[in-house]
PDB file of C-alpha atoms and ligand atoms in Angstrom:
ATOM      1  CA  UNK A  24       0.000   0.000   0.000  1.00  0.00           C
ATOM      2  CA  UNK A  25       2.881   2.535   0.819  1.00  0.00           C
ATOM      3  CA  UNK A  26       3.692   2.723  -3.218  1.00  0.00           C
ATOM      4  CA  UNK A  27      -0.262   3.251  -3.883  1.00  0.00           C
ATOM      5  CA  UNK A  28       0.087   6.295  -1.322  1.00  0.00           C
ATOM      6  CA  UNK A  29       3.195   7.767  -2.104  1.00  0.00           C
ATOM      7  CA  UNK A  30       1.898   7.885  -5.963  1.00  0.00           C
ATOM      8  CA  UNK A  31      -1.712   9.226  -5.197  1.00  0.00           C
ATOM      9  CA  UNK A  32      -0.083  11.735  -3.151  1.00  0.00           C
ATOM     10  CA  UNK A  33       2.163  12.653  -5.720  1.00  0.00           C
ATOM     11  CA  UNK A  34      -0.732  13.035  -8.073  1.00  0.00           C
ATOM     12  CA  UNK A  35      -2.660  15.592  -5.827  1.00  0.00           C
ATOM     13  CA  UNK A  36       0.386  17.533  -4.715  1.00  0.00           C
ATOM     14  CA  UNK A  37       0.897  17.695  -8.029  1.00  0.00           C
ATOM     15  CA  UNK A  38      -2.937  19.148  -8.956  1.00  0.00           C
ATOM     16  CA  UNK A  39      -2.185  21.708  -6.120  1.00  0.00           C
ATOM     17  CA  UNK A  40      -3.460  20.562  -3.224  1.00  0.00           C
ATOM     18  CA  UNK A  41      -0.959  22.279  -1.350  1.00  0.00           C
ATOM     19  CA  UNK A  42      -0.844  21.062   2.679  1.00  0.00           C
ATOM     20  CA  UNK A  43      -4.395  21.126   3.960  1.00  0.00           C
ATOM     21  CA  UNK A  44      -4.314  21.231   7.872  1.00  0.00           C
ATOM     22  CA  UNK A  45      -7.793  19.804   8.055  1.00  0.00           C
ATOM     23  CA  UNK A  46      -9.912  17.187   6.377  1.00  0.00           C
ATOM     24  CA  UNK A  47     -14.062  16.884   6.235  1.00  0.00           C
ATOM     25  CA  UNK A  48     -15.370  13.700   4.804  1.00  0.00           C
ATOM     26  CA  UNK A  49     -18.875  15.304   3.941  1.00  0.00           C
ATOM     27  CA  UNK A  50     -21.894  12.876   4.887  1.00  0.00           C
ATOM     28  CA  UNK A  51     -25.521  13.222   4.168  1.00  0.00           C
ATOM     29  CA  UNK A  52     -26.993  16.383   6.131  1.00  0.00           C
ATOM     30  CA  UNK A  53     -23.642  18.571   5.647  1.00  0.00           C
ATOM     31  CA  UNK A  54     -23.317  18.437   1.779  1.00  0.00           C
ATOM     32  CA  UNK A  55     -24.256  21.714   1.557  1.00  0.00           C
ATOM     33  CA  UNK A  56     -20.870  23.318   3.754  1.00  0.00           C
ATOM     34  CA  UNK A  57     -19.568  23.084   0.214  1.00  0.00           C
ATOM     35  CA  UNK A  58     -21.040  26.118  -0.566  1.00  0.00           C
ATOM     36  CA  UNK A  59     -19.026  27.985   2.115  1.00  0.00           C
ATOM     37  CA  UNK A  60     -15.581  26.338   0.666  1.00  0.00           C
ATOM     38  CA  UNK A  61     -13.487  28.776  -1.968  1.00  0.00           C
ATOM     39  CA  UNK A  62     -13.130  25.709  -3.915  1.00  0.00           C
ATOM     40  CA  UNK A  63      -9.129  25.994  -5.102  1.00  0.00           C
ATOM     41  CA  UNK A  64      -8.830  22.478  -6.743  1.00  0.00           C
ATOM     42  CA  UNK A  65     -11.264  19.612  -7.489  1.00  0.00           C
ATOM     43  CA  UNK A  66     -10.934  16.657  -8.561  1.00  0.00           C
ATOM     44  CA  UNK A  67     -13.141  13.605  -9.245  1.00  0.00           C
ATOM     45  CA  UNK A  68     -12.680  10.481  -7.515  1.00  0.00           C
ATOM     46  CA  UNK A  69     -12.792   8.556 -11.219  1.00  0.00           C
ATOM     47  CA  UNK A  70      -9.467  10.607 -11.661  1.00  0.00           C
ATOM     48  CA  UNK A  71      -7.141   9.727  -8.457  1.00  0.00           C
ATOM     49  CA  UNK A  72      -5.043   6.777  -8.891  1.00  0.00           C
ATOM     50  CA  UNK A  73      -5.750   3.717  -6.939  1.00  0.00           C
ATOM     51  CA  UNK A  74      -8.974   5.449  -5.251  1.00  0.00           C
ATOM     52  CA  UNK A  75     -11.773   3.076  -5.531  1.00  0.00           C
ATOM     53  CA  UNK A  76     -13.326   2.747  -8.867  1.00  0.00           C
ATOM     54  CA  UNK A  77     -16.697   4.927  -8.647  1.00  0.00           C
ATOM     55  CA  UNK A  78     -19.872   3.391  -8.332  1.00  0.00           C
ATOM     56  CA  UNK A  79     -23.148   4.110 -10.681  1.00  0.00           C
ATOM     57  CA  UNK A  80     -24.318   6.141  -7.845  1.00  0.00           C
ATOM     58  CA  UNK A  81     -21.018   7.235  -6.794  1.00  0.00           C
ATOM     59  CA  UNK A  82     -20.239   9.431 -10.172  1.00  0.00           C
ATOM     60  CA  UNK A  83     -20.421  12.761  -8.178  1.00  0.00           C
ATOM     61  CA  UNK A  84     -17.718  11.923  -6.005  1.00  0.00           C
ATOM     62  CA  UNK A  85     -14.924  14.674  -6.026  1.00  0.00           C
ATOM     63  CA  UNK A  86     -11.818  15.672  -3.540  1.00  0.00           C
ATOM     64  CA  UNK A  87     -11.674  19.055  -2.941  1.00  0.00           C
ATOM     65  CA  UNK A  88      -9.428  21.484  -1.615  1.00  0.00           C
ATOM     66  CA  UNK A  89      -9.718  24.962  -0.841  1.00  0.00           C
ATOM     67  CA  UNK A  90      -9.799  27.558   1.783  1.00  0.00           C
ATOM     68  CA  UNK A  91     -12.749  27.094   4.506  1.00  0.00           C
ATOM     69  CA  UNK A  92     -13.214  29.556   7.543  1.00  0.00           C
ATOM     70  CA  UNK A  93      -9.753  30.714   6.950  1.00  0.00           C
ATOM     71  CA  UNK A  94      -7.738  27.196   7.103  1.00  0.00           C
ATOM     72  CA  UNK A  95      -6.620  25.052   4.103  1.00  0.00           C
ATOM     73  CA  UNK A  96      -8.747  22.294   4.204  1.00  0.00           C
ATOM     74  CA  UNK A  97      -9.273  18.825   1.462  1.00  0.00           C
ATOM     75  CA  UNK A  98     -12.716  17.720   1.647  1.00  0.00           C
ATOM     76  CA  UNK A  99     -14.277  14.270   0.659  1.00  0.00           C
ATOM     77  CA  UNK A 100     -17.747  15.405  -1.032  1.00  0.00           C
ATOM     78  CA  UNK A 101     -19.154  11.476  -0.850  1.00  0.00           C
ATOM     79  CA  UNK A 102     -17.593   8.596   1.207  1.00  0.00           C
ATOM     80  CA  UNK A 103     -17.243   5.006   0.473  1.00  0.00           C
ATOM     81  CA  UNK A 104     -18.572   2.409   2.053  1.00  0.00           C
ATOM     82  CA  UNK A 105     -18.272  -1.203   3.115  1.00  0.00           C
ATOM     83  CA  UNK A 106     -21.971  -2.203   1.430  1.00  0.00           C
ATOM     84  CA  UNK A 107     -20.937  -1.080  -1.753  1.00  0.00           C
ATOM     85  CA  UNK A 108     -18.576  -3.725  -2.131  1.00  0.00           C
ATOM     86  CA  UNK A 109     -15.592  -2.064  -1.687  1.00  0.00           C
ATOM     87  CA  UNK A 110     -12.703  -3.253   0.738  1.00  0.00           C
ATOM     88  CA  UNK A 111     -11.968  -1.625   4.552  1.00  0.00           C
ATOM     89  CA  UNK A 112      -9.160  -0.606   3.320  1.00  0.00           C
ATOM     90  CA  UNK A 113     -10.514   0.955  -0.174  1.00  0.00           C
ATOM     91  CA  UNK A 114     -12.920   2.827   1.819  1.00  0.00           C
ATOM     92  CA  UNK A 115     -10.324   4.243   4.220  1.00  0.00           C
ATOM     93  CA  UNK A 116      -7.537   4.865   1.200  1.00  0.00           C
ATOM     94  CA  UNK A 117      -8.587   8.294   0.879  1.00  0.00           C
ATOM     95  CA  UNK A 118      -8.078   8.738   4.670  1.00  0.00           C
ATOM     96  CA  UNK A 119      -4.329   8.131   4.089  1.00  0.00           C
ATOM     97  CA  UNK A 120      -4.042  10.102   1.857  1.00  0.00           C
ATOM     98  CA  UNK A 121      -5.210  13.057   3.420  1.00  0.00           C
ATOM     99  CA  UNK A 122      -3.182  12.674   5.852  1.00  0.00           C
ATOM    100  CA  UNK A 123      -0.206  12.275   3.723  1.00  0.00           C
ATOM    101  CA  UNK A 124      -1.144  15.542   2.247  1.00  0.00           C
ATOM    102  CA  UNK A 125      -0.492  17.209   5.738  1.00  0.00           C
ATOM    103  CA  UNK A 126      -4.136  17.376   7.803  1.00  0.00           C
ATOM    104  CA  UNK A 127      -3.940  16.451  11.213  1.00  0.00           C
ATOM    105  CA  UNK A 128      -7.253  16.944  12.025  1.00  0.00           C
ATOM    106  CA  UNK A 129     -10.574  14.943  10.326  1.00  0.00           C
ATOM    107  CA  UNK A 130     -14.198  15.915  10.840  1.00  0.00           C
ATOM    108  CA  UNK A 131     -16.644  13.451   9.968  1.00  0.00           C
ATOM    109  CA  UNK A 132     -20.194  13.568   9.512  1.00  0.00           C
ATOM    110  CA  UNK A 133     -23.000  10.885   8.646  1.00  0.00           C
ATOM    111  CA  UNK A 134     -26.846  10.466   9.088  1.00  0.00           C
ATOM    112  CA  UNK A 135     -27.590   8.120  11.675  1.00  0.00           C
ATOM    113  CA  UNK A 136     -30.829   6.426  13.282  1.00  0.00           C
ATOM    114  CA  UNK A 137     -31.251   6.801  16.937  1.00  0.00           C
ATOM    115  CA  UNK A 138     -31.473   3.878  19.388  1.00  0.00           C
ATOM    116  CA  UNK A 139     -31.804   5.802  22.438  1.00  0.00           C
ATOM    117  CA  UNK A 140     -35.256   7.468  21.829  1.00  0.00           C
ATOM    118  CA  UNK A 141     -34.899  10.944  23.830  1.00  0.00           C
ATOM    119  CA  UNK A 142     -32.959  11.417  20.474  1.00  0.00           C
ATOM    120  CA  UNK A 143     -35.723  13.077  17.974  1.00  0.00           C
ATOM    121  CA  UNK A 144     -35.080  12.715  13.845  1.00  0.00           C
ATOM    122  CA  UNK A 145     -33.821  16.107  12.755  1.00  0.00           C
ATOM    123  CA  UNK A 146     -31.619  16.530  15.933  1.00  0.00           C
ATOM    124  CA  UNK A 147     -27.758  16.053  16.061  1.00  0.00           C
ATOM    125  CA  UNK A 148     -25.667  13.645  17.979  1.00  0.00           C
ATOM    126  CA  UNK A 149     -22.016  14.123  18.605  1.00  0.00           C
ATOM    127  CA  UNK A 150     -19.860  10.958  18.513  1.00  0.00           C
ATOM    128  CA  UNK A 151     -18.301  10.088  21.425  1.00  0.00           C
ATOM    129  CA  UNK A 152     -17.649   6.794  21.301  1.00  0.00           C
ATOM    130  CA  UNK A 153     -18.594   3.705  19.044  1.00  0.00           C
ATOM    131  CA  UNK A 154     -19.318  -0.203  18.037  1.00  0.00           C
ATOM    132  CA  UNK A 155     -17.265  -1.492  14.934  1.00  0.00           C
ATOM    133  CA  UNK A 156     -20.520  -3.982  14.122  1.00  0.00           C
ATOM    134  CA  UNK A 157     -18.985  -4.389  10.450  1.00  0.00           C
ATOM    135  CA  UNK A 158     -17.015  -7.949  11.258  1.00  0.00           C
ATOM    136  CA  UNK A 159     -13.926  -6.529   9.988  1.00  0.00           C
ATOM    137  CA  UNK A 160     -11.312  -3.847  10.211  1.00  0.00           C
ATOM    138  CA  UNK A 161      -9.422  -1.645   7.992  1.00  0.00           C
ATOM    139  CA  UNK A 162      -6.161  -2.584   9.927  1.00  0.00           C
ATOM    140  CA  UNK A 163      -6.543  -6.439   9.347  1.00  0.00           C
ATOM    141  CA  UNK A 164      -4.606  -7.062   6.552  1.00  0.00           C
ATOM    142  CA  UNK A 165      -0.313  -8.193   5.734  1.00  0.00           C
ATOM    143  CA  UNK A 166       2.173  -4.982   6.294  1.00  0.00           C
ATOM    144  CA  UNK A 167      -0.471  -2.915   8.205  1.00  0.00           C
ATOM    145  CA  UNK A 168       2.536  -2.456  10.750  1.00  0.00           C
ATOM    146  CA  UNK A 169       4.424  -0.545   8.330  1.00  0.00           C
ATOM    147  CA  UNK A 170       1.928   2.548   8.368  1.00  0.00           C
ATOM    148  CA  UNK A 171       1.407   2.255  11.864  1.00  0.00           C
ATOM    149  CA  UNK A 172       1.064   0.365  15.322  1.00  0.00           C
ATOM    150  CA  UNK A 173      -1.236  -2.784  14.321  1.00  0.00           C
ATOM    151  CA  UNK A 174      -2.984  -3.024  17.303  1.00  0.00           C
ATOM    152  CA  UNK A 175      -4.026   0.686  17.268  1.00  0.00           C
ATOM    153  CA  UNK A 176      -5.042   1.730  20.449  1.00  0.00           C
ATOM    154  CA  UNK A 177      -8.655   3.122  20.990  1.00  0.00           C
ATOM    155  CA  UNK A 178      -8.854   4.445  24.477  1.00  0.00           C
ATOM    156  CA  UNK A 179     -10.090   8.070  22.977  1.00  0.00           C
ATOM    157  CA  UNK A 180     -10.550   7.473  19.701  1.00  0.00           C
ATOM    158  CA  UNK A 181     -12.739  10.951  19.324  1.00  0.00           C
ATOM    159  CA  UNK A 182     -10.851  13.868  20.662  1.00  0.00           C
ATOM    160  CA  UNK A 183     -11.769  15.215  23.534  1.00  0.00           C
ATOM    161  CA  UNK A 184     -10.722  19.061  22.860  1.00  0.00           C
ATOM    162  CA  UNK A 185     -12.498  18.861  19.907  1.00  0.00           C
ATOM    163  CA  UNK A 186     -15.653  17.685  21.581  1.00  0.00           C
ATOM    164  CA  UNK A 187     -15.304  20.460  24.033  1.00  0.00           C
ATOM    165  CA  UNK A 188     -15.027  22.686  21.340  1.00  0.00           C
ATOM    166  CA  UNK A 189     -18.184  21.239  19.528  1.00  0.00           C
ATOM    167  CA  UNK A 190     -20.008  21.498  22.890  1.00  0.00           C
ATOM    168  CA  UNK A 191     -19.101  24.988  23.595  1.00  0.00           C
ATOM    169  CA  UNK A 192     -20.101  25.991  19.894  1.00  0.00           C
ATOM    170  CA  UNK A 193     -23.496  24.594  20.091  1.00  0.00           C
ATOM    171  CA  UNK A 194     -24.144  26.110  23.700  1.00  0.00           C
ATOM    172  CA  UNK A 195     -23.112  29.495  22.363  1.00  0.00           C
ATOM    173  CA  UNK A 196     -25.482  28.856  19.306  1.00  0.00           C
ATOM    174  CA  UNK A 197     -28.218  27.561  21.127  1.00  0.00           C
ATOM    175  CA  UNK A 198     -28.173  23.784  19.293  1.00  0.00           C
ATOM    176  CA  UNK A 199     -28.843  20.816  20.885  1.00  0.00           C
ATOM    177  CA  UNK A 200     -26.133  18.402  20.699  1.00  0.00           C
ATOM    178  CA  UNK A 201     -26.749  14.831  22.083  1.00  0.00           C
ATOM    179  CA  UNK A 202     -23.676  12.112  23.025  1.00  0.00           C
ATOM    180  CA  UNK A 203     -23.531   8.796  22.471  1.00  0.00           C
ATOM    181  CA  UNK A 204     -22.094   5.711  21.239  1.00  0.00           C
ATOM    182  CA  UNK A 205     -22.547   5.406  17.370  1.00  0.00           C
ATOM    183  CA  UNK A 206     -22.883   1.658  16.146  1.00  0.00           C
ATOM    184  CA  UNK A 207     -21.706   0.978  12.742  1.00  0.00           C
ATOM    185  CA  UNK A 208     -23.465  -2.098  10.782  1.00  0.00           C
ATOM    186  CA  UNK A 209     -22.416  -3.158   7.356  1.00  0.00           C
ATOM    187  CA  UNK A 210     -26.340  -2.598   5.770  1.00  0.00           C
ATOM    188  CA  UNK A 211     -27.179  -1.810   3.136  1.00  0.00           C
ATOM    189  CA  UNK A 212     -30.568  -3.540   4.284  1.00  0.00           C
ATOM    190  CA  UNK A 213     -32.540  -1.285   7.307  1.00  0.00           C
ATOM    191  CA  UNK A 214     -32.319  -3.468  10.763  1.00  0.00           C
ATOM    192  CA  UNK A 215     -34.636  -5.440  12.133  1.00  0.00           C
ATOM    193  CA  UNK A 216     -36.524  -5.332  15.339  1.00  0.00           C
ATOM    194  CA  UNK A 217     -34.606  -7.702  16.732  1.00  0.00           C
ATOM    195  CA  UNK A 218     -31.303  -5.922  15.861  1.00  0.00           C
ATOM    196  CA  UNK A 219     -32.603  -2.288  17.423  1.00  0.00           C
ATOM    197  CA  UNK A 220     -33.294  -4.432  20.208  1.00  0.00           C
ATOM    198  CA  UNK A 221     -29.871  -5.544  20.502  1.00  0.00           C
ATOM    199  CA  UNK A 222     -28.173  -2.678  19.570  1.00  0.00           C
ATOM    200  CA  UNK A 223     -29.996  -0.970  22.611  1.00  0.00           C
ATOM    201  CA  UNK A 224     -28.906  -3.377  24.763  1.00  0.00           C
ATOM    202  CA  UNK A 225     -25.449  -3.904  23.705  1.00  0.00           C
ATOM    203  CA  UNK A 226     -24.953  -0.204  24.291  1.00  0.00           C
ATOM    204  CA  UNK A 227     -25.570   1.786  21.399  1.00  0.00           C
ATOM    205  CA  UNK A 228     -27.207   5.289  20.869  1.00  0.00           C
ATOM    206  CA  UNK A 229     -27.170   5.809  17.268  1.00  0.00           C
ATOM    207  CA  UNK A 230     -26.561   3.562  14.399  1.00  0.00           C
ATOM    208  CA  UNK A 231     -25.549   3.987  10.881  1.00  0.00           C
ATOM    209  CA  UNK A 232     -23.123   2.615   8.458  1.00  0.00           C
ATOM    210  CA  UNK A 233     -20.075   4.059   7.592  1.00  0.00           C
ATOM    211  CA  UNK A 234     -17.304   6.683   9.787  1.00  0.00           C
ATOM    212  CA  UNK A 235     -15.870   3.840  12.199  1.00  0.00           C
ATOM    213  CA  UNK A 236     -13.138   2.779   9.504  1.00  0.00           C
ATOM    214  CA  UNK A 237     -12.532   6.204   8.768  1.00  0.00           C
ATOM    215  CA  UNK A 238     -11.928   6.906  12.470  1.00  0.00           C
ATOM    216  CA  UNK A 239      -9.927   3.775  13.219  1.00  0.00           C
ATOM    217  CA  UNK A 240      -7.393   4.492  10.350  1.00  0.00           C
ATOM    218  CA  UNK A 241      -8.007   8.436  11.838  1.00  0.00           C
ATOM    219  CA  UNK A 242      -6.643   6.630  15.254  1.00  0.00           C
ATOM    220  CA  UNK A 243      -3.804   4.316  13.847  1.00  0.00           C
ATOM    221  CA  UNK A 244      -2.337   7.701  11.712  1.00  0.00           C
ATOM    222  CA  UNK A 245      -2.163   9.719  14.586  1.00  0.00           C
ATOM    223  CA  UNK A 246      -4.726  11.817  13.791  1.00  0.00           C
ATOM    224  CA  UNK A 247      -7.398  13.865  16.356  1.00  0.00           C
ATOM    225  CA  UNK A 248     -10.878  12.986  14.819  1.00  0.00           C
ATOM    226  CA  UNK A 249     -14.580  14.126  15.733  1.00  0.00           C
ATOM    227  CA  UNK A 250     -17.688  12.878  14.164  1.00  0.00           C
ATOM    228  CA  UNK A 251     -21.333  14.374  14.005  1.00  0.00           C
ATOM    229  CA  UNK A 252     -24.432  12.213  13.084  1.00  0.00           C
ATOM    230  CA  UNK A 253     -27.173  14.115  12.286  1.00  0.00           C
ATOM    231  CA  UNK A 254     -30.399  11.636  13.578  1.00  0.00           C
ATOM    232  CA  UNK A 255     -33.043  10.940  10.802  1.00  0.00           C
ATOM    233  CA  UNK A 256     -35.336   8.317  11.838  1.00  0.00           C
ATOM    234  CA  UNK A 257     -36.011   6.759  15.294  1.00  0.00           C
ATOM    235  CA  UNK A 258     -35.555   3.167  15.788  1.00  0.00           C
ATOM    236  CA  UNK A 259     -38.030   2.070  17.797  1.00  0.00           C
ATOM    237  CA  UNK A 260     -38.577  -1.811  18.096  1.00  0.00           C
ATOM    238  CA  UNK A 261     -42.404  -1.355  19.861  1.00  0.00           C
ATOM    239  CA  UNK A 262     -42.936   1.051  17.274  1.00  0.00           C
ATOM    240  CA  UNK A 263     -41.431   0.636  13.737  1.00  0.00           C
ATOM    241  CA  UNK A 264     -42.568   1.803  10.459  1.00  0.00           C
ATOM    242  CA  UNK A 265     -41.176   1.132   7.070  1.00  0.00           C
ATOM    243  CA  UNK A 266     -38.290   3.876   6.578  1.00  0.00           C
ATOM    244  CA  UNK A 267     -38.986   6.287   4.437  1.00  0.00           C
ATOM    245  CA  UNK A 268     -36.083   7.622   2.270  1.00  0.00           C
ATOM    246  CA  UNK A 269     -37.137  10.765   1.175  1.00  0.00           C
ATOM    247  CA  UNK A 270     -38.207  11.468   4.678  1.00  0.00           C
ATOM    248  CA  UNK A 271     -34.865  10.502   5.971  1.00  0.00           C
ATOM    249  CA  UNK A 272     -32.824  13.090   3.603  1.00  0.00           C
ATOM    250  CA  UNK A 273     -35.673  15.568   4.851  1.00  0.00           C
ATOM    251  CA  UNK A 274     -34.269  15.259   7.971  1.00  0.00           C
ATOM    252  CA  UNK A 275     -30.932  15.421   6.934  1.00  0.00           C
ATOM    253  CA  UNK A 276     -31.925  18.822   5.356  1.00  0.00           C
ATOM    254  CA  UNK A 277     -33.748  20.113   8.281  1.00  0.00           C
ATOM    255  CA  UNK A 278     -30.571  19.722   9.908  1.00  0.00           C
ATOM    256  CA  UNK A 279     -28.369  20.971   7.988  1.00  0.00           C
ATOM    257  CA  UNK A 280     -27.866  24.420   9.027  1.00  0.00           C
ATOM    258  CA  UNK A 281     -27.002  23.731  12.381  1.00  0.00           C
ATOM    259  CA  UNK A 282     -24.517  21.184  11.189  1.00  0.00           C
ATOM    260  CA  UNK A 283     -22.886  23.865   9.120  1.00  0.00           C
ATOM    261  CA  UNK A 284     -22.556  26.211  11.873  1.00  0.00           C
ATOM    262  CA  UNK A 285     -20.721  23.755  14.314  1.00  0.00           C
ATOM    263  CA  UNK A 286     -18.182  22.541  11.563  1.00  0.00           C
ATOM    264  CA  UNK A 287     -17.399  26.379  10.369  1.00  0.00           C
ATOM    265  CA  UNK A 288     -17.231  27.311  13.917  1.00  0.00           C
ATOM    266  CA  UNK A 289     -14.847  24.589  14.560  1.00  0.00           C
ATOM    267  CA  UNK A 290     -12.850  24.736  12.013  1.00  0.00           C
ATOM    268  CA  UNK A 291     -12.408  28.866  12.823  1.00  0.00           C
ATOM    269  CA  UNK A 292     -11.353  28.000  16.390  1.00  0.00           C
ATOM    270  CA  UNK A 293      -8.733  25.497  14.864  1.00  0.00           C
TER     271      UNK A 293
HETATM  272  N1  HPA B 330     -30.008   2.241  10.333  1.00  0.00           N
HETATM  273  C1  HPA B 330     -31.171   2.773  10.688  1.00  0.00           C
HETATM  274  N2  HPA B 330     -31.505   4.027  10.465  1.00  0.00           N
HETATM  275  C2  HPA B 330     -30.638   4.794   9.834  1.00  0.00           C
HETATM  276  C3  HPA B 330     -29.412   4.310   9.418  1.00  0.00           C
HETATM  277  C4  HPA B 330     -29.073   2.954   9.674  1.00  0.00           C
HETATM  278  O1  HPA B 330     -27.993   2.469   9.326  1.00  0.00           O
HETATM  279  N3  HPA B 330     -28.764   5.333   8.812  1.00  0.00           N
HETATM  280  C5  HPA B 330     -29.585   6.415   8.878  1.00  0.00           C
HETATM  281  N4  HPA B 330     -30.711   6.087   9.489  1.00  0.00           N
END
């Protein structure tokens, strides 16, 4: 892998992405923070060497770098994920390369159902903690001890400064900000019942599908991480209806103002 990296770095050096101090892998409900970015560079995923090979539905994929809230900043507009059929460590490539690029700080977002129930859809949970439900890792595979300590440790793996921060923005902005453990299944199908069930019991607050490979390889680079979910659909197992997708990117939408204002406030405080 360290010849794959050294030559999609290359590439994107090359294009101008000149040392970014911060990368945002943009999920659903913060798409639109692209339209505070002075774009510099972008590039489609189709493009980089060695990135994953894009997807029907993945066409609009693109790395981006430019200048957000003052800071330099390379920003994943669409993630990969393990349901798609790619590898764990396809989808957290692109991870590696950013931070080979220079960032060493990531900000992740996703949308995310919520276990525990005082959570409402349309509200926003900040990650503190999580369950790797996929059945694999991004670190299990030959020479992962040349890029880093193979048994990565995961005592913090969100940052706790940049929680505070994240707390302190959304107090001073008046948004509700939830905690909780985020539980990451492979999908793509919805869970069942029986799964909320266990998920609640096993310890879970929120559960979605992607960010805990992105964060592990976050952890095993060295790099301080935060994640946001913003919460759009409940997952109750006494009371569950069919999901609804177009209600679910409502959600995402209604959210996504508040989302923007914690990342740009962040990112300004960086
Ligand atoms: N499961 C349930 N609800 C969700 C998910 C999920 O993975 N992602 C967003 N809402």
């Amino acid at each position: 892998m360290i010849k794959e990296i050294e030559e999609t770095t290359e590439y994107l050096i090359h294009k101008g992405f000149d040392k970014p101090e911060i990368g945002i892998i943009l999920g659903t409900g913060l798409g639109q923070l692209i339209n505070d970015v002075e774009i510099i560079h972008s590039v489609s995923y189709n493009h980089i060497p060695y990135f994953p090979t894009a997807t029907v539905e993945f066409h609009k994929g693109k790395l981006i770098y430019g200048i957000l809230s003052g800071k330099k900043v390379v920003i994943m507009q669409g993630r990969f994920h393990l349901y798609e059929g790619y590898s764990l460590q396809d989808v957290t490539f692109p991870v590696r390369i950013m931070k080979r690029l220079g960032i060493s700080t990531l900000l992740v977002s996703n949308a995310a159902g919520a276990i525990n129930l005082d959570m409402k859809k349309g509200e926003i949970m900040l990650i503190t903690d999580h369950l790797n439900l996929l059945g694999d890792s991004p670190l299990a595979f030959k020479g992962v001890s040349l890029l880093g300590e193979r048994f990565a440790d995961m005592s913090e793996p969100y940052d706790n400064d940049l929680n505070d921060q994240f707390r302190s923005i959304a107090k001073e902005n008046d948004i509700t900000l939830h905690e909780g453990v985020y539980a990451a299944m492979l999908g793509p199908q919805l869970e069942t019942k029986a799964e909320y069930r266990m998920l609640k019991i096993i310890g879970s607050d929120a559960v979605g599908m992607s960010t805990v490979p992105e964060v592990i390889v976050s952890n095993h680079l060295g790099l301080r991480v935060a994640a946001v979910s913003v919460i759009t659909d409940e997952c109750d197992p006494d009371n569950l209806k069919p999901v609804n997708i177009d209600e679910i990117i409502a959600m995402a939408n209604k959210a996504e103002p508040q989302m923007i204002t914690l990342f740009k406030s962040l990112i300004e405080k960086l």
